[in-house]
mmCIF file of C-alpha atoms in Angstrom:
data_model
loop_
_atom_site.group_PDB
_atom_site.id
_atom_site.type_symbol
_atom_site.label_atom_id
_atom_site.label_comp_id
_atom_site.label_asym_id
_atom_site.label_seq_id
_atom_site.Cartn_x
_atom_site.Cartn_y
_atom_site.Cartn_z
ATOM 1 C CA MET A 15 -19.459 65.730 54.193
ATOM 2 C CA ALA A 16 -16.918 63.697 52.728
ATOM 3 C CA ALA A 17 -19.202 60.599 52.577
ATOM 4 C CA ALA A 18 -22.051 62.705 51.382
ATOM 5 C CA ALA A 19 -19.817 64.057 48.560
ATOM 6 C CA ALA A 20 -18.642 60.283 47.733
ATOM 7 C CA LYS A 21 -22.275 59.471 46.963
ATOM 8 C CA LEU A 22 -22.882 62.525 44.933
ATOM 9 C CA LYS A 23 -20.265 61.135 42.455
ATOM 10 C CA GLY A 24 -21.632 58.096 42.549
ATOM 11 C CA GLY A 25 -19.249 56.222 44.564
ATOM 12 C CA ARG A 26 -20.207 53.256 47.092
ATOM 13 C CA LEU A 27 -19.252 53.402 50.496
ATOM 14 C CA CYS A 28 -18.324 50.510 52.996
ATOM 15 C CA SER A 29 -21.273 49.505 54.858
ATOM 16 C CA ILE A 30 -19.901 49.427 58.314
ATOM 17 C CA CYS A 31 -18.022 52.577 58.785
ATOM 18 C CA ASN A 32 -19.949 54.370 55.626
ATOM 19 C CA ASP A 33 -16.572 56.666 55.145
ATOM 20 C CA ARG A 34 -14.005 54.516 53.101
ATOM 21 C CA ARG A 35 -15.005 52.765 49.523
ATOM 22 C CA PRO A 36 -15.520 49.289 49.539
ATOM 23 C CA ALA A 37 -12.371 46.976 49.028
ATOM 24 C CA LEU A 38 -14.365 43.791 48.772
ATOM 25 C CA LYS A 39 -17.823 42.004 49.041
ATOM 26 C CA ARG A 40 -17.819 39.735 52.415
ATOM 27 C CA PRO A 41 -18.560 35.956 51.340
ATOM 28 C CA LYS A 42 -21.092 35.386 54.317
ATOM 29 C CA THR A 43 -22.654 38.414 54.255
ATOM 30 C CA LEU A 44 -22.201 40.131 50.816
ATOM 31 C CA GLU A 45 -21.469 42.871 52.284
ATOM 32 C CA GLN A 46 -19.472 45.605 50.362
ATOM 33 C CA ILE A 47 -16.897 46.995 52.989
ATOM 34 C CA CYS A 48 -13.513 48.362 53.172
ATOM 35 C CA ARG A 49 -10.227 46.189 53.908
ATOM 36 C CA GLU A 50 -10.144 47.973 57.740
ATOM 37 C CA CYS A 51 -13.673 46.940 58.565
ATOM 38 C CA PHE A 52 -13.328 42.982 57.242
ATOM 39 C CA TYR A 53 -9.955 42.643 59.246
ATOM 40 C CA ALA A 54 -11.991 44.340 62.432
ATOM 41 C CA VAL A 55 -15.096 42.214 61.837
ATOM 42 C CA PHE A 56 -13.331 38.969 61.452
ATOM 43 C CA GLU A 57 -11.474 39.403 64.659
ATOM 44 C CA ASP A 58 -14.122 40.219 66.524
ATOM 45 C CA GLU A 59 -16.309 37.625 65.353
ATOM 46 C CA ILE A 60 -13.489 34.976 66.432
ATOM 47 C CA HIS A 61 -13.037 36.962 69.984
ATOM 48 C CA ASN A 62 -16.522 36.677 70.374
ATOM 49 C CA VAL A 63 -16.596 32.957 69.688
ATOM 50 C CA ILE A 64 -14.404 32.439 71.867
ATOM 51 C CA VAL A 65 -15.323 34.211 74.875
ATOM 52 C CA GLU A 66 -19.347 33.348 74.546
ATOM 53 C CA ASN A 67 -18.294 29.945 74.322
ATOM 54 C CA GLN A 68 -15.525 29.863 77.141
ATOM 55 C CA LEU A 69 -13.070 28.470 75.429
ATOM 56 C CA PHE A 70 -10.332 29.305 77.207
ATOM 57 C CA LYS A 71 -9.001 30.191 80.929
ATOM 58 C CA PRO A 72 -6.283 32.437 81.816
ATOM 59 C CA GLY A 73 -3.101 30.929 82.532
ATOM 60 C CA GLU A 74 -3.694 27.406 80.291
ATOM 61 C CA ARG A 75 -1.374 26.481 78.064
ATOM 62 C CA ILE A 76 -3.014 25.858 74.762
ATOM 63 C CA ALA A 77 -0.903 24.166 71.496
ATOM 64 C CA ILE A 78 -1.984 25.343 68.256
ATOM 65 C CA GLY A 79 -2.292 22.724 65.392
ATOM 66 C CA ALA A 80 -0.037 24.032 62.802
ATOM 67 C CA SER A 81 0.298 22.521 59.226
ATOM 68 C CA GLY A 82 1.680 26.087 57.516
ATOM 69 C CA GLY A 83 -1.574 26.192 55.633
ATOM 70 C CA LYS A 84 -3.346 28.970 55.204
ATOM 71 C CA ASP A 85 -5.880 27.886 58.342
ATOM 72 C CA SER A 86 -3.330 27.166 61.057
ATOM 73 C CA THR A 87 -1.322 29.902 59.683
ATOM 74 C CA VAL A 88 -4.074 32.542 60.331
ATOM 75 C CA LEU A 89 -5.292 30.921 63.419
ATOM 76 C CA ALA A 90 -2.017 31.114 65.083
ATOM 77 C CA TYR A 91 -1.816 34.545 64.246
ATOM 78 C CA VAL A 92 -4.985 35.905 65.184
ATOM 79 C CA LEU A 93 -5.141 33.454 68.138
ATOM 80 C CA SER A 94 -1.643 35.446 69.301
ATOM 81 C CA GLU A 95 -2.776 38.697 68.688
ATOM 82 C CA LEU A 96 -6.636 38.304 70.719
ATOM 83 C CA ASN A 97 -4.238 37.141 73.267
ATOM 84 C CA ARG A 98 -2.517 40.143 73.526
ATOM 85 C CA ARG A 99 -5.130 42.487 72.500
ATOM 86 C CA HIS A 100 -7.744 40.856 74.882
ATOM 87 C CA ASN A 101 -5.590 39.790 77.533
ATOM 88 C CA TYR A 102 -6.626 36.196 77.814
ATOM 89 C CA GLY A 103 -3.607 35.050 79.926
ATOM 90 C CA LEU A 104 -2.765 32.153 77.284
ATOM 91 C CA ASP A 105 0.854 30.405 76.915
ATOM 92 C CA LEU A 106 0.716 29.500 73.134
ATOM 93 C CA PHE A 107 2.900 26.803 71.194
ATOM 94 C CA LEU A 108 2.850 25.228 67.931
ATOM 95 C CA LEU A 109 2.815 22.069 67.230
ATOM 96 C CA SER A 110 3.102 20.413 63.837
ATOM 97 C CA VAL A 111 2.795 16.720 62.655
ATOM 98 C CA ASP A 112 5.176 15.422 60.262
ATOM 99 C CA GLU A 113 3.785 13.143 57.998
ATOM 100 C CA GLY A 114 6.832 11.882 56.285
ATOM 101 C CA ILE A 115 5.348 13.229 52.512
ATOM 102 C CA THR A 116 8.728 13.895 50.438
ATOM 103 C CA GLY A 117 7.715 17.204 48.403
ATOM 104 C CA TYR A 118 5.141 18.436 50.661
ATOM 105 C CA ARG A 119 5.194 18.179 53.987
ATOM 106 C CA ASP A 120 9.072 18.835 54.439
ATOM 107 C CA ASP A 121 8.140 21.976 52.413
ATOM 108 C CA SER A 122 4.865 23.440 54.818
ATOM 109 C CA LEU A 123 7.210 22.460 57.822
ATOM 110 C CA GLU A 124 9.765 25.191 56.707
ATOM 111 C CA THR A 125 6.736 27.564 56.879
ATOM 112 C CA VAL A 126 5.931 26.769 60.117
ATOM 113 C CA LYS A 127 9.738 27.393 61.315
ATOM 114 C CA ARG A 128 9.551 30.918 59.910
ATOM 115 C CA ASN A 129 6.569 31.388 61.794
ATOM 116 C CA GLU A 130 7.792 30.443 65.165
ATOM 117 C CA ILE A 131 9.901 32.873 64.571
ATOM 118 C CA GLN A 132 7.423 35.759 63.601
ATOM 119 C CA TYR A 133 4.972 34.909 65.926
ATOM 120 C CA GLY A 134 7.590 34.084 68.462
ATOM 121 C CA LEU A 135 5.649 30.999 69.555
ATOM 122 C CA PRO A 136 7.564 27.495 70.582
ATOM 123 C CA LEU A 137 7.264 24.727 67.930
ATOM 124 C CA LYS A 138 7.048 21.238 68.721
ATOM 125 C CA VAL A 139 7.239 18.820 65.774
ATOM 126 C CA VAL A 140 6.289 14.951 65.941
ATOM 127 C CA SER A 141 6.498 12.631 63.316
ATOM 128 C CA TYR A 142 5.291 9.398 61.969
ATOM 129 C CA LYS A 143 8.112 7.886 61.417
ATOM 130 C CA GLU A 144 9.175 8.398 65.434
ATOM 131 C CA LEU A 145 5.864 7.157 66.980
ATOM 132 C CA TYR A 146 4.708 4.683 64.399
ATOM 133 C CA GLY A 147 7.596 3.549 62.630
ATOM 134 C CA TRP A 148 6.016 4.327 59.183
ATOM 135 C CA THR A 149 6.042 7.563 57.227
ATOM 136 C CA MET A 150 3.214 8.197 54.519
ATOM 137 C CA ASP A 151 5.524 7.638 51.362
ATOM 138 C CA GLU A 152 5.999 4.198 52.856
ATOM 139 C CA ILE A 153 2.862 3.597 53.446
ATOM 140 C CA VAL A 154 1.276 4.850 50.238
ATOM 141 C CA LYS A 155 4.341 2.738 48.331
ATOM 142 C CA LEU A 156 2.816 -0.225 49.840
ATOM 143 C CA ILE A 157 -0.979 0.439 49.549
ATOM 144 C CA GLY A 158 -1.258 2.789 46.704
ATOM 145 C CA LEU A 159 -3.093 5.702 46.620
ATOM 146 C CA LYS A 160 -6.890 4.115 47.398
ATOM 147 C CA ASN A 161 -7.297 4.488 51.548
ATOM 148 C CA ASN A 162 -4.186 6.202 52.512
ATOM 149 C CA CYS A 163 -6.167 9.114 53.568
ATOM 150 C CA THR A 164 -7.432 6.304 56.125
ATOM 151 C CA PHE A 165 -4.059 5.638 57.693
ATOM 152 C CA CYS A 166 -3.204 9.164 57.483
ATOM 153 C CA GLY A 167 -6.256 10.476 59.440
ATOM 154 C CA VAL A 168 -6.190 8.050 62.166
ATOM 155 C CA PHE A 169 -2.259 8.457 62.948
ATOM 156 C CA ARG A 170 -2.245 12.296 62.730
ATOM 157 C CA ARG A 171 -5.284 12.832 64.973
ATOM 158 C CA GLN A 172 -3.363 10.544 67.768
ATOM 159 C CA ALA A 173 -0.052 12.148 66.950
ATOM 160 C CA LEU A 174 -1.378 15.785 67.517
ATOM 161 C CA ASP A 175 -2.630 14.200 70.829
ATOM 162 C CA ARG A 176 0.719 12.814 71.831
ATOM 163 C CA GLY A 177 2.462 15.929 71.063
ATOM 164 C CA ALA A 178 -0.161 18.206 73.205
ATOM 165 C CA ALA A 179 0.687 15.576 75.722
ATOM 166 C CA LEU A 180 4.571 15.979 75.084
ATOM 167 C CA LEU A 181 3.984 20.116 75.965
ATOM 168 C CA LYS A 182 1.906 19.414 78.676
ATOM 169 C CA VAL A 183 -0.883 21.936 77.582
ATOM 170 C CA ASP A 184 -4.410 22.100 78.613
ATOM 171 C CA LYS A 185 -6.066 22.516 75.064
ATOM 172 C CA LEU A 186 -5.256 21.910 71.458
ATOM 173 C CA VAL A 187 -7.003 23.989 69.094
ATOM 174 C CA THR A 188 -7.148 23.253 65.238
ATOM 175 C CA GLY A 189 -8.010 25.505 62.231
ATOM 176 C CA HIS A 190 -11.512 23.699 61.259
ATOM 177 C CA ASN A 191 -13.458 26.461 59.699
ATOM 178 C CA ALA A 192 -17.457 26.789 59.010
ATOM 179 C CA ASP A 193 -16.670 24.990 55.508
ATOM 180 C CA ASP A 194 -14.606 21.771 57.242
ATOM 181 C CA ILE A 195 -17.629 21.298 59.476
ATOM 182 C CA ALA A 196 -20.222 21.596 57.260
ATOM 183 C CA GLU A 197 -18.430 19.000 54.927
ATOM 184 C CA THR A 198 -18.064 16.586 58.167
ATOM 185 C CA VAL A 199 -21.858 16.633 58.714
ATOM 186 C CA LEU A 200 -22.969 15.980 55.233
ATOM 187 C CA LEU A 201 -20.331 13.115 55.091
ATOM 188 C CA ASN A 202 -21.632 11.503 58.609
ATOM 189 C CA ILE A 203 -25.158 11.918 57.144
ATOM 190 C CA LEU A 204 -24.053 9.709 54.371
ATOM 191 C CA ARG A 205 -22.196 7.204 56.240
ATOM 192 C CA GLY A 206 -24.914 6.770 58.507
ATOM 193 C CA ASP A 207 -22.163 7.968 61.491
ATOM 194 C CA ILE A 208 -24.353 8.417 64.607
ATOM 195 C CA ALA A 209 -21.854 8.419 66.935
ATOM 196 C CA ARG A 210 -19.680 10.939 65.259
ATOM 197 C CA LEU A 211 -22.598 13.058 63.927
ATOM 198 C CA SER A 212 -23.861 13.659 67.030
ATOM 199 C CA ARG A 213 -20.333 15.607 68.356
ATOM 200 C CA CYS A 214 -19.488 16.789 64.851
ATOM 201 C CA THR A 215 -20.890 20.198 65.173
ATOM 202 C CA SER A 216 -19.363 20.945 68.925
ATOM 203 C CA ILE A 217 -17.044 23.618 69.076
ATOM 204 C CA THR A 218 -14.840 21.600 72.029
ATOM 205 C CA THR A 219 -14.816 17.835 71.772
ATOM 206 C CA GLY A 220 -12.615 15.146 73.652
ATOM 207 C CA GLU A 221 -13.592 16.713 77.205
ATOM 208 C CA ASP A 222 -13.915 13.148 78.271
ATOM 209 C CA GLY A 223 -10.528 12.734 77.255
ATOM 210 C CA PRO A 224 -7.076 13.872 77.835
ATOM 211 C CA ILE A 225 -6.791 16.989 76.216
ATOM 212 C CA PRO A 226 -10.018 18.471 74.723
ATOM 213 C CA ARG A 227 -9.783 20.326 71.067
ATOM 214 C CA CYS A 228 -11.544 23.510 70.104
ATOM 215 C CA LYS A 229 -12.035 25.335 66.665
ATOM 216 C CA PRO A 230 -12.672 29.077 67.232
ATOM 217 C CA PHE A 231 -13.151 29.046 63.343
ATOM 218 C CA LYS A 232 -16.240 27.065 63.604
ATOM 219 C CA TYR A 233 -18.521 30.068 62.197
ATOM 220 C CA THR A 234 -15.613 31.262 59.658
ATOM 221 C CA TYR A 235 -15.779 31.067 56.090
ATOM 222 C CA GLU A 236 -12.992 29.224 54.393
ATOM 223 C CA LYS A 237 -12.873 32.240 51.703
ATOM 224 C CA GLU A 238 -12.339 34.407 54.538
ATOM 225 C CA ILE A 239 -9.461 33.017 55.850
ATOM 226 C CA VAL A 240 -8.094 32.781 52.306
ATOM 227 C CA ILE A 241 -8.863 37.106 52.145
ATOM 228 C CA TYR A 242 -7.687 37.686 55.664
ATOM 229 C CA PRO A 243 -4.110 37.053 55.244
ATOM 230 C CA PHE A 244 -3.286 38.826 51.779
ATOM 231 C CA CYS A 245 -0.218 39.680 51.017
ATOM 232 C CA TRP A 246 1.394 40.067 54.467
ATOM 233 C CA LEU A 247 0.867 36.636 56.113
ATOM 234 C CA ASP A 248 3.430 33.792 55.364
ATOM 235 C CA TYR A 249 1.705 29.991 54.398
ATOM 236 C CA PHE A 250 2.303 27.151 52.269
ATOM 237 C CA SER A 251 -1.046 27.196 49.779
ATOM 238 C CA THR A 252 -0.263 23.716 48.192
ATOM 239 C CA GLU A 253 -2.638 20.583 48.716
ATOM 240 C CA CYS A 254 -1.148 17.334 50.033
ATOM 241 C CA ILE A 255 -0.224 14.902 46.658
ATOM 242 C CA TYR A 256 -1.625 12.288 48.221
ATOM 243 C CA SER A 257 -5.544 13.530 48.571
ATOM 244 C CA PRO A 258 -7.020 14.523 45.429
ATOM 245 C CA ASN A 259 -9.451 11.554 45.047
ATOM 246 C CA ALA A 260 -9.913 11.756 48.866
ATOM 247 C CA TYR A 261 -13.998 11.092 49.683
ATOM 248 C CA ARG A 262 -14.555 14.300 51.767
ATOM 249 C CA GLY A 263 -13.440 16.191 48.082
ATOM 250 C CA PHE A 264 -16.994 15.440 47.005
ATOM 251 C CA ALA A 265 -18.630 17.183 49.774
ATOM 252 C CA ARG A 266 -16.588 20.063 49.507
ATOM 253 C CA GLU A 267 -17.421 20.577 45.847
ATOM 254 C CA PHE A 268 -21.071 20.270 46.957
ATOM 255 C CA ILE A 269 -20.900 22.669 49.717
ATOM 256 C CA LYS A 270 -19.044 25.107 47.326
ATOM 257 C CA ASP A 271 -22.117 24.672 44.794
ATOM 258 C CA LEU A 272 -24.430 25.696 47.838
ATOM 259 C CA GLU A 273 -22.462 28.751 48.733
ATOM 260 C CA ARG A 274 -22.715 30.405 45.305
ATOM 261 C CA MET A 275 -26.506 30.021 45.272
ATOM 262 C CA ARG A 276 -26.871 30.746 49.066
ATOM 263 C CA PRO A 277 -23.887 32.202 51.181
ATOM 264 C CA ARG A 278 -25.859 31.496 54.474
ATOM 265 C CA ALA A 279 -26.145 27.565 53.397
ATOM 266 C CA ILE A 280 -22.731 26.440 55.021
ATOM 267 C CA LEU A 281 -24.231 27.987 58.509
ATOM 268 C CA ASP A 282 -27.571 26.629 57.724
ATOM 269 C CA ILE A 283 -25.796 23.274 57.366
ATOM 270 C CA ILE A 284 -23.754 23.715 61.118
ATOM 271 C CA LYS A 285 -26.808 24.799 62.516
ATOM 272 C CA SER A 286 -28.992 21.594 61.157
ATOM 273 C CA GLY A 287 -26.303 19.767 62.735
ATOM 274 C CA GLU A 288 -26.354 21.305 65.994
ATOM 275 C CA ASP A 289 -30.013 20.586 66.095
ATOM 276 C CA PHE A 290 -29.811 16.877 65.401
ATOM 277 C CA ARG A 291 -31.281 14.696 68.258
ATOM 278 C CA ILE A 292 -30.120 11.286 68.805
ATOM 279 C CA SER A 293 -32.685 8.834 69.971
ATOM 280 C CA ALA A 294 -32.562 7.860 73.153
ATOM 281 C CA SER A 295 -32.836 4.343 72.375
ATOM 282 C CA THR A 296 -30.025 4.387 69.847
ATOM 283 C CA LYS A 297 -26.880 2.616 71.244
ATOM 284 C CA MET A 298 -23.753 4.551 70.942
ATOM 285 C CA PRO A 299 -20.187 2.954 71.231
ATOM 286 C CA GLU A 300 -18.636 2.946 74.874
ATOM 287 C CA GLN A 301 -15.508 4.572 75.350
ATOM 288 C CA GLY A 302 -12.792 3.082 76.547
ATOM 289 C CA ASN A 303 -8.920 2.685 76.126
ATOM 290 C CA CYS A 304 -6.917 0.801 74.026
ATOM 291 C CA GLU A 305 -5.408 -2.203 75.407
ATOM 292 C CA ARG A 306 -2.309 -2.207 73.493
ATOM 293 C CA CYS A 307 -1.768 1.740 73.414
ATOM 294 C CA GLY A 308 -4.359 2.950 76.379
ATOM 295 C CA TYR A 309 -5.172 5.598 73.842
ATOM 296 C CA ILE A 310 -8.882 6.004 73.759
ATOM 297 C CA SER A 311 -11.179 3.829 71.593
ATOM 298 C CA SER A 312 -14.399 1.903 71.627
ATOM 299 C CA GLN A 313 -12.740 -1.600 70.805
ATOM 300 C CA LYS A 314 -10.222 -3.427 72.507
ATOM 301 C CA TRP A 315 -7.434 -2.037 70.152
ATOM 302 C CA CYS A 316 -7.921 1.585 68.630
ATOM 303 C CA LYS A 317 -7.829 2.343 64.884
ATOM 304 C CA ALA A 318 -4.220 3.070 64.723
ATOM 305 C CA CYS A 319 -3.356 -0.034 66.702
ATOM 306 C CA VAL A 320 -5.561 -1.900 63.703
ATOM 307 C CA LEU A 321 -4.067 -0.167 61.182
ATOM 308 C CA LEU A 322 -0.002 -0.375 62.650
ATOM 309 C CA GLU A 323 -0.484 -4.249 63.125
ATOM 310 C CA GLY A 324 -1.674 -4.504 59.623
ATOM 311 C CA LEU A 325 1.457 -2.644 58.086
ATOM 312 C CA ASN A 326 3.808 -4.640 60.430
ATOM 313 C CA ARG A 327 2.196 -8.155 59.217
ATOM 314 C CA GLY A 328 2.386 -7.348 55.258
ATOM 315 C CA LEU A 329 -1.719 -6.589 55.281
ATOM 316 C CA PRO A 330 -2.065 -3.375 54.963
ATOM 317 C CA LYS A 331 -6.186 -3.767 54.034
ATOM 318 C CA LEU A 332 -6.179 -5.951 57.795
ATOM 319 C CA GLY A 333 -7.508 -2.375 59.118
ATOM 320 C CA ILE A 334 -9.665 -0.796 56.427
ATOM 321 C CA GLY A 335 -13.525 -0.879 56.680
ATOM 322 C CA ARG A 336 -14.681 -2.585 59.754
ATOM 323 C CA SER A 337 -12.174 -3.729 61.967
ATOM 324 C CA ARG A 338 -14.537 -5.842 64.626
ATOM 325 C CA GLY A 339 -13.565 -8.606 63.439
ATOM 326 C CA LEU A 340 -9.753 -8.155 64.227
ATOM 327 C CA ASN A 341 -10.504 -6.993 67.688
ATOM 328 C CA ASN A 342 -12.469 -10.593 68.485
ATOM 329 C CA GLU A 343 -9.367 -12.522 66.996
ATOM 330 C CA GLN A 344 -6.706 -10.281 68.155
ATOM 331 C CA ASN A 345 -5.662 -12.272 70.919
ATOM 332 C CA LYS A 346 -5.032 -15.467 68.777
ATOM 333 C CA ASP A 347 -3.328 -13.273 66.050
ATOM 334 C CA MET A 348 -1.035 -12.142 68.694
ATOM 335 C CA LYS A 349 0.235 -15.580 69.620
ATOM 336 C CA GLN A 350 1.168 -16.496 66.105
ATOM 337 C CA THR A 351 4.330 -15.290 64.888
ATOM 338 C CA ASP A 352 4.920 -14.886 61.454
ATOM 339 C CA GLY A 353 8.142 -13.230 60.877
ATOM 340 C CA THR A 354 6.927 -9.820 60.291
ATOM 341 C CA LYS A 355 8.270 -6.630 61.805
ATOM 342 C CA SER A 356 7.900 -6.344 65.505
ATOM 343 C CA MET A 357 5.596 -3.532 66.929
ATOM 344 C CA GLN A 358 7.496 -3.378 70.346
ATOM 345 C CA SER A 359 9.461 -0.546 69.653
ATOM 346 C CA LYS A 360 6.793 1.631 67.406
ATOM 347 C CA GLN A 361 3.829 0.627 69.726
ATOM 348 C CA CYS A 362 1.222 3.467 68.602
ATOM 349 C CA GLY A 363 1.001 4.756 72.125
ATOM 350 C CA THR A 364 4.774 5.536 72.716
ATOM 351 C CA LEU A 365 5.644 9.045 73.556
ATOM 352 C CA ASP A 366 8.912 8.387 73.982
ATOM 353 C CA PHE A 367 11.261 9.622 71.097
#
């Protein structure tokens, strides 16, 4: 009767419960729904993704990549809630990387430390300085703003793996959302990167490595992640000060334009990425291990070791772009003594602090 009375008065009702007044138009479907129903469908969809893809097993130790931003903060909260509500039986940990960016990462880590207390999840922080002997502030001072994201992306990926190894976890989960994955599909097409294109839409990657990575937000829109923590989750919202001109930004703007015209475009791009079939005749890189640090690599040296060697020799551009030449010449280079900073104490493979 209440719903009928509301309709007679010209009021629109939530398209899901048909009882309460709608509070928002859902970005993914354009349904007009109430806030209570939005929270419910948001959490239920993530739960269904976890169950349908069998992301976890009872008793597993799971590290949540936590930057303090909206994606990782919502992931930490939702995963801890679903773990309790649906009895996943998981041991959850927060894992953060301190890249050494003054005025950005130091502030966001304070948010993560508050999340540690708010969610009751143990926190582990690993830093570039401890692992590599360099901070991003020092790297940018040496190389400038161009190509700095190359260094940070490579170092960060390895730092997360090394932190996860220190925590002795079974899997690492990240807050990569549907927008991120759609952007990556486009970037890999533009770059002609067949190797990454064949796996960039996988919800679980690195299964052949030491610690697999999972993306529970694979089908979750960024706009909905922004709406979800409204007024009650504590997160850090400032963008990295060194990435305003990152190449990914162009793909991000293109995705946003497509979404404005057709909200389902994001899911369509992900689906197209999932449906790509790589020709059997295409030669894929052979996975091995870095001769220097032991990390997974398709070359004799992993990308982090190549970049770090360039930094330590005062030749930061040495590892930018194709590094095949350096890998072929590495044995000769190592025999030369140039008086530059030694890598012996800060190799990229170290797990000792």
